Coordinates of C-alpha atoms in Angstrom, one line a residue:
M1 CA -17.6 28.1 -2.0
G2 CA -17.3 24.7 -3.6
F3 CA -18.7 22.9 -0.5
D4 CA -19.4 19.2 -1.0
E5 CA -20.9 16.7 1.4
E6 CA -19.0 13.7 0.2
E7 CA -15.2 13.2 0.6
E8 CA -13.5 11.1 -2.0
V9 CA -9.8 11.3 -1.1
D10 CA -7.3 10.0 -3.6
S11 CA -4.3 7.9 -2.4
V12 CA -1.8 10.4 -3.7
K13 CA -1.1 13.4 -1.5
M14 CA 0.9 16.6 -1.9
P15 CA 2.5 18.7 0.8
L16 CA -0.1 21.4 0.9
L17 CA -2.9 20.0 -1.2
Q18 CA -4.9 16.8 -1.0
H19 CA -6.4 16.0 -4.4
T20 CA -9.7 14.2 -4.9
R21 CA -11.2 12.5 -7.9
S22 CA -14.6 13.8 -8.7
S23 CA -17.1 13.9 -11.5
P24 CA -17.1 16.8 -13.9
S25 CA -18.3 20.1 -12.3
S26 CA -21.8 20.4 -13.6
S27 CA -25.2 21.4 -12.6
S28 CA -26.2 20.3 -16.1
T29 CA -27.0 16.6 -16.4
P30 CA -26.4 14.9 -19.7
P31 CA -29.5 14.2 -21.7
T32 CA -29.0 10.5 -21.2
E33 CA -29.2 10.6 -17.4
T34 CA -32.2 9.1 -15.7
I35 CA -34.0 10.5 -12.7
K36 CA -32.3 8.0 -10.4
D37 CA -29.0 9.9 -10.2
P38 CA -26.6 10.3 -7.3
L39 CA -27.1 14.1 -7.0
K40 CA -29.0 15.0 -3.8
R41 CA -31.6 17.6 -4.5
T42 CA -32.8 19.6 -1.5
G43 CA -34.4 22.7 -3.0
N44 CA -37.9 23.9 -2.3
E45 CA -40.2 26.7 -3.5
W46 CA -38.4 29.3 -1.3
T47 CA -34.9 28.5 -2.7
A48 CA -36.4 28.4 -6.2
L49 CA -38.0 31.8 -5.5
A50 CA -34.7 33.2 -4.3
H51 CA -32.9 31.9 -7.4
I52 CA -35.6 33.4 -9.7
I53 CA -35.7 36.8 -8.1
T54 CA -31.9 36.9 -8.2
A55 CA -32.1 36.1 -11.9
V56 CA -35.0 38.5 -12.7
I57 CA -34.5 41.6 -10.6
G58 CA -31.2 42.8 -11.8
S59 CA -29.6 45.9 -13.3
G60 CA -32.5 46.1 -15.8
V61 CA -34.8 47.6 -13.1
L62 CA -32.6 50.7 -13.0
S63 CA -33.4 51.5 -16.7
L64 CA -37.1 51.1 -16.5
A65 CA -37.9 54.7 -15.5
W66 CA -36.0 55.8 -18.7
S67 CA -38.0 53.2 -20.7
M68 CA -41.2 54.5 -19.2
A69 CA -40.2 58.0 -20.2
Q70 CA -39.8 57.0 -23.9
L71 CA -43.1 55.1 -24.0
G72 CA -45.4 57.3 -21.8
W73 CA -48.0 56.6 -19.2
I74 CA -50.1 54.2 -21.2
A75 CA -47.6 52.3 -23.4
G76 CA -45.0 52.1 -20.6
P77 CA -47.0 50.1 -18.0
L78 CA -48.7 48.0 -20.8
S79 CA -45.3 47.0 -22.2
M80 CA -44.1 45.9 -18.8
L81 CA -47.3 43.8 -18.3
C82 CA -46.9 42.3 -21.7
F83 CA -43.3 41.2 -21.1
A84 CA -44.3 39.9 -17.7
S85 CA -47.0 37.8 -19.4
V86 CA -44.6 36.4 -22.0
T87 CA -42.2 35.5 -19.2
I88 CA -44.8 33.6 -17.2
I89 CA -46.0 31.8 -20.3
S90 CA -42.4 30.7 -21.0
A91 CA -42.1 29.5 -17.4
F92 CA -45.2 27.4 -17.6
L93 CA -44.2 25.9 -20.9
L94 CA -40.7 25.1 -19.6
C95 CA -42.1 23.4 -16.5
N96 CA -43.1 20.5 -18.8
C97 CA -39.6 20.2 -20.2
H98 CA -37.7 19.2 -17.1
K99 CA -38.5 15.5 -17.6
S100 CA -39.2 13.5 -20.7
T101 CA -42.6 11.9 -21.4
D102 CA -41.1 8.6 -22.4
P103 CA -42.7 5.9 -20.2
E104 CA -39.8 3.5 -20.8
C105 CA -37.0 5.8 -19.7
T106 CA -37.7 9.0 -17.9
I107 CA -34.9 11.5 -18.7
R108 CA -34.1 14.5 -16.5
H109 CA -33.2 17.7 -18.3
G110 CA -30.9 19.6 -16.0
S111 CA -30.4 22.6 -18.2
Y112 CA -32.1 24.5 -21.0
L113 CA -29.7 23.2 -23.6
D114 CA -30.2 19.6 -22.4
A115 CA -33.9 19.9 -22.9
V116 CA -33.6 21.4 -26.5
T117 CA -31.1 18.7 -27.4
S118 CA -33.3 15.9 -26.1
I119 CA -36.7 17.2 -27.3
L120 CA -35.9 19.0 -30.6
G121 CA -32.8 17.3 -31.8
K122 CA -29.2 18.2 -32.7
K123 CA -29.9 20.9 -35.3
S124 CA -32.0 22.9 -32.9
A125 CA -29.5 22.2 -30.1
W126 CA -26.7 23.7 -32.3
F127 CA -28.5 26.9 -32.8
C128 CA -29.7 27.0 -29.2
G129 CA -26.2 26.4 -27.9
I130 CA -25.0 29.6 -29.7
V131 CA -27.9 31.6 -28.3
V132 CA -27.4 30.3 -24.8
Q133 CA -23.8 31.1 -24.6
I134 CA -24.4 34.6 -26.1
N135 CA -27.1 35.2 -23.5
F136 CA -24.9 34.2 -20.5
I137 CA -22.0 36.3 -21.8
K138 CA -24.1 39.5 -22.5
V139 CA -25.7 39.3 -19.1
A140 CA -22.2 39.1 -17.5
I141 CA -21.1 42.2 -19.5
V142 CA -24.2 44.2 -18.5
Y143 CA -23.7 43.3 -14.8
T144 CA -20.0 44.3 -15.0
I145 CA -21.0 47.7 -16.4
T146 CA -23.7 48.3 -13.9
T147 CA -21.6 47.4 -11.0
A148 CA -18.8 49.7 -12.1
S149 CA -21.4 52.5 -12.5
S150 CA -22.7 51.9 -8.9
I151 CA -19.3 51.8 -7.4
G152 CA -18.5 55.1 -9.2
A153 CA -21.7 56.7 -8.0
I154 CA -20.8 55.8 -4.4
Q155 CA -17.3 57.2 -4.8
K156 CA -18.6 60.4 -6.4
S157 CA -21.3 61.1 -3.7
N158 CA -18.8 60.5 -0.9
C159 CA -16.4 62.9 -2.7
Y160 CA -19.0 65.6 -2.8
Q161 CA -19.9 65.0 0.8
Y162 CA -16.4 65.4 2.2
E163 CA -14.8 67.8 -0.4
G164 CA -17.8 70.0 -1.0
H165 CA -20.3 70.4 -3.8
D166 CA -17.8 72.4 -5.9
A167 CA -15.2 69.7 -5.8
A168 CA -14.0 68.1 -9.1
C169 CA -15.5 64.7 -8.3
G170 CA -16.8 63.6 -11.7
G171 CA -13.7 62.6 -13.6
N172 CA -13.1 59.1 -12.3
S173 CA -13.2 56.4 -14.9
N174 CA -15.2 53.3 -14.3
T175 CA -12.6 51.0 -15.8
K176 CA -10.8 50.4 -12.5
H177 CA -14.2 49.5 -10.9
M178 CA -14.8 47.0 -13.7
V179 CA -11.4 45.4 -13.0
I180 CA -12.1 45.2 -9.3
F181 CA -15.5 43.5 -10.0
G182 CA -13.8 41.2 -12.4
A183 CA -11.3 40.2 -9.8
V184 CA -14.1 39.4 -7.3
Q185 CA -15.9 37.3 -9.9
A186 CA -12.8 35.4 -10.7
L187 CA -12.7 34.3 -7.1
V188 CA -16.4 33.6 -6.7
S189 CA -16.5 31.7 -10.0
Q190 CA -14.6 28.9 -8.3
V191 CA -17.9 27.9 -6.6
R192 CA -18.2 24.4 -7.9
N193 CA -21.7 24.3 -9.4
F194 CA -25.2 25.7 -9.3
Q195 CA -26.1 23.5 -6.3
N196 CA -23.6 25.4 -4.2
T197 CA -25.0 28.9 -4.9
K198 CA -28.1 28.8 -2.8
W199 CA -26.7 31.1 -0.1
L200 CA -25.4 33.5 -2.8
S201 CA -28.9 33.7 -4.3
V202 CA -30.6 34.4 -1.0
V203 CA -28.3 37.3 -0.2
A204 CA -28.6 38.6 -3.8
A205 CA -32.4 38.4 -3.7
I206 CA -32.5 40.4 -0.4
M207 CA -30.2 43.0 -2.0
S208 CA -32.4 43.3 -5.1
F209 CA -35.4 43.9 -3.0
T210 CA -33.6 46.6 -1.0
Y211 CA -32.3 48.7 -3.8
S212 CA -35.6 48.4 -5.8
L213 CA -37.5 49.6 -2.7
I214 CA -35.1 52.5 -2.2
G215 CA -35.3 53.5 -5.8
A216 CA -39.1 53.4 -5.8
G217 CA -39.2 55.1 -2.4
L218 CA -36.9 58.0 -3.5
G219 CA -39.0 58.4 -6.6
L220 CA -42.2 58.7 -4.6
A221 CA -40.5 61.1 -2.2
K222 CA -39.4 63.3 -5.0
V223 CA -42.9 63.3 -6.5
I224 CA -44.2 64.5 -3.2
E225 CA -41.5 67.1 -3.0
N226 CA -42.3 68.3 -6.5
G227 CA -46.0 68.5 -5.7
E228 CA -46.9 67.1 -9.2
I229 CA -46.7 64.0 -11.3
K230 CA -44.5 64.7 -14.2
G231 CA -44.5 62.9 -17.6
S232 CA -47.1 62.6 -20.4
I233 CA -49.3 60.1 -22.2
T234 CA -47.0 59.9 -25.2
G235 CA -43.6 60.0 -23.4
L236 CA -40.7 62.3 -24.1
P237 CA -41.4 64.8 -26.9
S238 CA -39.3 64.7 -30.0
D239 CA -38.9 67.0 -33.0
N240 CA -37.7 64.1 -35.1
A241 CA -40.2 61.2 -35.6
I242 CA -37.5 58.8 -36.6
E243 CA -35.5 59.5 -33.4
K244 CA -38.7 58.9 -31.4
V245 CA -39.2 55.5 -33.1
W246 CA -35.6 54.5 -32.3
S247 CA -35.9 55.5 -28.7
V248 CA -39.1 53.5 -28.3
A249 CA -37.4 50.5 -29.8
Q250 CA -34.5 50.8 -27.4
A251 CA -36.9 51.2 -24.5
L252 CA -38.6 47.9 -25.4
G253 CA -35.1 46.3 -25.5
D254 CA -34.5 47.6 -22.0
I255 CA -37.8 46.1 -20.7
A256 CA -37.0 42.8 -22.4
F257 CA -33.7 42.6 -20.6
A258 CA -35.4 43.2 -17.2
F259 CA -37.7 40.2 -17.3
P260 CA -36.5 36.8 -18.6
F261 CA -34.9 34.1 -16.5
S262 CA -35.8 31.2 -18.9
L263 CA -32.2 30.1 -19.5
V264 CA -31.6 29.2 -15.9
F265 CA -35.2 28.0 -15.3
L266 CA -34.4 24.3 -15.7
N267 CA -31.2 24.6 -13.7
I268 CA -33.3 26.0 -10.9
Q269 CA -35.9 23.3 -11.3
D270 CA -33.2 20.6 -11.2
T271 CA -32.3 21.7 -7.7
L272 CA -35.7 20.9 -6.3
K273 CA -36.8 17.9 -4.2
E274 CA -39.1 15.4 -6.1
T275 CA -41.8 15.8 -3.4
P276 CA -43.9 17.8 -4.0
P277 CA -43.5 17.4 -7.8
E278 CA -40.8 19.8 -9.2
K279 CA -43.3 21.0 -11.9
A280 CA -45.8 22.2 -9.3
T281 CA -43.2 23.8 -7.2
M282 CA -41.7 25.7 -10.1
K283 CA -45.1 27.0 -11.3
K284 CA -45.9 28.3 -7.9
A285 CA -42.4 29.9 -7.4
S286 CA -42.5 31.4 -11.0
T287 CA -45.9 32.9 -10.5
I288 CA -45.0 34.5 -7.2
A289 CA -41.6 35.8 -8.5
V290 CA -43.0 37.3 -11.7
C291 CA -45.9 39.0 -9.8
I292 CA -43.5 40.5 -7.2
T293 CA -40.9 41.6 -9.8
T294 CA -43.6 43.2 -12.0
L295 CA -45.0 45.2 -9.1
F296 CA -41.5 46.4 -8.3
Y297 CA -40.8 47.3 -11.9
L298 CA -44.0 49.3 -12.2
C299 CA -43.2 51.1 -9.0
C300 CA -39.6 51.9 -9.9
G301 CA -40.4 52.8 -13.5
G302 CA -43.6 54.8 -12.6
F303 CA -42.2 56.7 -9.6
G304 CA -39.0 57.4 -11.5
Y305 CA -40.8 58.9 -14.5
A306 CA -43.3 60.7 -12.3
A307 CA -40.4 62.3 -10.4
F308 CA -38.2 63.4 -13.3
G309 CA -40.4 63.6 -16.4
T310 CA -38.4 64.7 -19.4
N311 CA -35.2 64.6 -17.4
T312 CA -35.5 60.9 -16.4
P313 CA -32.0 59.4 -16.2
G314 CA -30.9 56.2 -17.9
N315 CA -29.9 54.8 -14.4
L316 CA -32.6 55.6 -11.9
L317 CA -30.2 55.8 -8.9
T318 CA -28.1 58.5 -10.6
G319 CA -31.0 60.8 -10.9
F320 CA -31.4 61.6 -7.2
G321 CA -28.1 63.6 -7.3
F322 CA -24.9 62.9 -5.3
Y323 CA -25.8 65.2 -2.4
E324 CA -28.8 64.4 -0.2
P325 CA -29.8 61.9 0.9
Y326 CA -26.4 60.7 -0.2
W327 CA -26.2 57.9 2.4
L328 CA -29.5 56.3 1.2
V329 CA -28.4 56.4 -2.4
D330 CA -25.1 54.9 -1.3
I331 CA -26.9 52.0 0.4
A332 CA -28.9 51.4 -2.8
N333 CA -25.8 51.4 -5.0
A334 CA -24.0 49.1 -2.5
C335 CA -26.9 46.7 -2.7
V336 CA -26.7 46.7 -6.5
V337 CA -23.1 45.7 -6.2
V338 CA -23.7 42.9 -3.8
H339 CA -26.7 41.6 -5.7
L340 CA -24.9 41.6 -9.0
V341 CA -22.0 39.6 -7.6
G342 CA -24.6 36.8 -7.0
A343 CA -26.6 37.4 -10.1
Y344 CA -23.5 37.1 -12.2
Q345 CA -22.9 33.6 -10.9
V346 CA -26.6 32.5 -11.4
F347 CA -26.1 33.2 -15.1
S348 CA -22.5 32.1 -15.4
Q349 CA -22.7 28.8 -13.6
P350 CA -24.8 27.1 -16.3
L351 CA -22.2 28.2 -18.9
F352 CA -19.4 26.9 -16.8
A353 CA -21.3 23.6 -16.3
N354 CA -22.0 23.1 -20.0
F355 CA -18.4 23.6 -21.1
E356 CA -16.9 21.6 -18.2
S357 CA -19.3 18.7 -18.8
W358 CA -18.4 18.6 -22.4
L359 CA -14.7 18.5 -21.6
G360 CA -15.4 15.8 -18.9
R361 CA -17.0 13.6 -21.5
K362 CA -14.3 14.3 -24.1
F363 CA -11.4 13.6 -21.7
P364 CA -12.8 11.1 -19.1
E365 CA -9.3 10.2 -17.8
S366 CA -7.8 13.6 -17.6
D367 CA -6.6 14.7 -14.1
I368 CA -6.7 18.4 -15.2
V369 CA -10.4 18.1 -15.9
H370 CA -11.5 15.8 -13.1
R371 CA -9.1 16.1 -10.2
D372 CA -10.0 18.4 -7.3
Y373 CA -7.4 19.6 -4.7
D374 CA -8.6 19.9 -1.1
L375 CA -7.2 23.0 0.5
K376 CA -7.7 22.0 4.1
R377 CA -4.1 22.3 4.9
L378 CA -4.2 25.9 3.6
L379 CA -6.8 26.7 6.2
L380 CA -9.7 26.6 3.6
P381 CA -11.8 23.7 4.9
G382 CA -14.3 22.4 2.4
F383 CA -12.9 24.4 -0.5
R384 CA -11.7 22.3 -3.5
L385 CA -9.6 23.7 -6.3
N386 CA -9.8 22.3 -9.8
L387 CA -7.2 23.3 -12.5
L388 CA -9.8 23.4 -15.3
R389 CA -12.1 25.6 -13.3
L390 CA -9.3 27.9 -12.2
V391 CA -8.0 28.5 -15.8
F392 CA -11.3 28.5 -17.8
R393 CA -13.4 30.5 -15.4
T394 CA -10.7 33.1 -14.8
A395 CA -10.2 33.5 -18.5
Y396 CA -13.9 33.9 -19.1
V397 CA -14.2 36.6 -16.4
V398 CA -11.2 38.5 -17.9
T399 CA -12.7 38.4 -21.4
V400 CA -16.1 39.6 -20.2
T401 CA -14.4 42.4 -18.2
G402 CA -12.5 43.5 -21.3
I403 CA -15.6 43.7 -23.5
A404 CA -17.4 45.8 -20.7
V405 CA -14.4 48.2 -20.7
L406 CA -14.8 48.7 -24.5
F407 CA -18.6 49.3 -24.4
P408 CA -19.4 51.0 -21.0
Y409 CA -22.7 52.4 -22.2
F410 CA -25.4 51.4 -19.7
N411 CA -28.7 52.0 -21.5
Q412 CA -27.6 51.1 -24.9
V413 CA -25.9 47.8 -23.8
V414 CA -29.0 46.9 -21.7
G415 CA -31.3 47.4 -24.7
F416 CA -29.1 45.5 -27.1
S417 CA -28.7 42.7 -24.5
G418 CA -32.4 42.4 -23.9
A419 CA -33.3 42.2 -27.6
I420 CA -30.6 39.9 -28.9
T421 CA -31.7 36.6 -27.3
F422 CA -35.2 37.3 -25.9
W423 CA -37.2 35.7 -28.8
P424 CA -35.4 32.4 -29.2
V425 CA -34.9 31.8 -25.5
V426 CA -38.2 33.0 -24.0
V427 CA -40.6 32.4 -26.9
Y428 CA -39.5 30.1 -29.7
F429 CA -37.8 27.2 -28.0
P430 CA -40.3 26.9 -25.1
V431 CA -43.2 26.8 -27.6
E432 CA -41.5 24.3 -29.9
M433 CA -40.6 22.0 -27.0
Y434 CA -44.1 22.1 -25.6
L435 CA -45.7 21.3 -29.0
K436 CA -43.2 18.5 -29.6
Q437 CA -43.6 16.9 -26.2
K438 CA -47.4 17.2 -26.2
R439 CA -47.5 15.9 -29.8
I440 CA -50.0 18.6 -30.8
E441 CA -51.1 18.2 -34.4
S442 CA -51.1 20.9 -37.0
W443 CA -54.0 23.4 -37.4
T444 CA -55.4 22.6 -33.9
T445 CA -56.5 25.7 -32.0
I446 CA -53.7 25.6 -29.5
K447 CA -51.0 25.2 -32.2
V448 CA -52.4 28.1 -34.2
V449 CA -52.6 30.3 -31.1
L450 CA -49.0 29.5 -30.0
R451 CA -47.6 30.0 -33.6
T452 CA -49.4 33.4 -33.8
Y453 CA -48.0 34.4 -30.4
T454 CA -44.5 33.4 -31.6
Y455 CA -44.7 35.5 -34.7
I456 CA -46.0 38.6 -32.9
C457 CA -43.2 38.4 -30.3
L458 CA -40.7 38.1 -33.2
V459 CA -41.8 41.3 -34.8
V460 CA -41.7 43.2 -31.6
I461 CA -38.2 41.9 -30.7
V462 CA -36.7 42.5 -34.2
F463 CA -38.0 46.2 -33.8
A464 CA -36.4 46.4 -30.4
F465 CA -33.1 44.8 -31.6
V466 CA -32.7 47.2 -34.6
G467 CA -33.3 50.2 -32.4
S468 CA -30.9 49.0 -29.7
V469 CA -28.1 48.3 -32.2
R470 CA -28.5 51.8 -33.6
G471 CA -28.3 53.3 -30.1
L472 CA -25.2 51.3 -29.3
I473 CA -23.5 52.4 -32.6
V474 CA -24.4 56.0 -32.0
A475 CA -23.1 55.9 -28.4
R476 CA -19.8 54.2 -29.5
F477 CA -18.9 56.7 -32.2
S478 CA -20.4 59.9 -31.0

């Protein structure tokens, strides 16, 4: 964690700490930085694929069976394919935003916010900055809730295994599990920047594949055991049409949460080698990643709904019971925990980078902001401690954990989180940046098509957002 190739040792030394002077911790390069920068980029399509899969396949996959149950056998798969299409369109549009098109001075945009600032201007950047930070925070909250739920499920299944099926194993609060996860994240958050998380993303991607396969496999096994495919064309029946509409809206919010990785797209692209061109590498990695994740999502959602029908749980892994095969469900939940440790960082590192870069420019001479302490003498070779990172990142993790404790409702929070930032991040800004960079004139076919696409997506997401907010309010006060 925090491994750096270069060593810049300051002349002042402390008994246990050697401090070094370094540039601000940032994976996000300022908009004025040119391509010829000192940062060594070694990423390729495989590291990009690992980062993307880590970002995309997250806790959202566990709610897809429930979403399928609300929508039914036709609308469910079609909705997933539509959101997958929107995600890949966003990726292709963003590929063009990594570098400016100015022939005089090519600028590298190392983050989503950098690109919006440089291409669309300060007013758009102000709005985008708010949306970006909200997105990073809400993902961290969802991951904290999901991890606590998975830890609790492991504890509960083991309790039943050793104490018997009649034991009182269901009363444990997930609050302590959230606190444990928060403590782990406070430590892992000291990883210096996005460049240093490759190993974390690879491990997390393997874990996401594992628990998705287990979830899909258990669903298929239960379908075979039942001897029938449960579910219906229209989804779960409801005596109240209004309630049905709200459940459909929340289901769309859950699906929206499961797909996008747009906010970290340019951060990932900025880790790639220049040869072959980063744009081509990212297009290839994005296409492969979205195809793989969509297949997994269809399998998990479809098999889960086919297995449980009207009793489909909000979290797929809790639907297989806490008895047998308890060990396989335990493995799946453990993989969820390990994966979300890494995924939390994939989405948090850009937020850390944005804030620390801003402070670095604001206080260029501050030792608190810029000085790293080398912990070699504490038997931690290669680990560098920075006071700003320690205080800010720890405070951030504590705040996120506190919010998760207040709103520990998995499905409702996932739906709300998916809807709140999907449209501006995945649809609006990528389209606007593409139109601006390509200098596409008004009333041309491509501009009309993209504008229509933008408005249709807006209507769908507003519907999902309203339904998800209602679900969150009902869960909180019921």
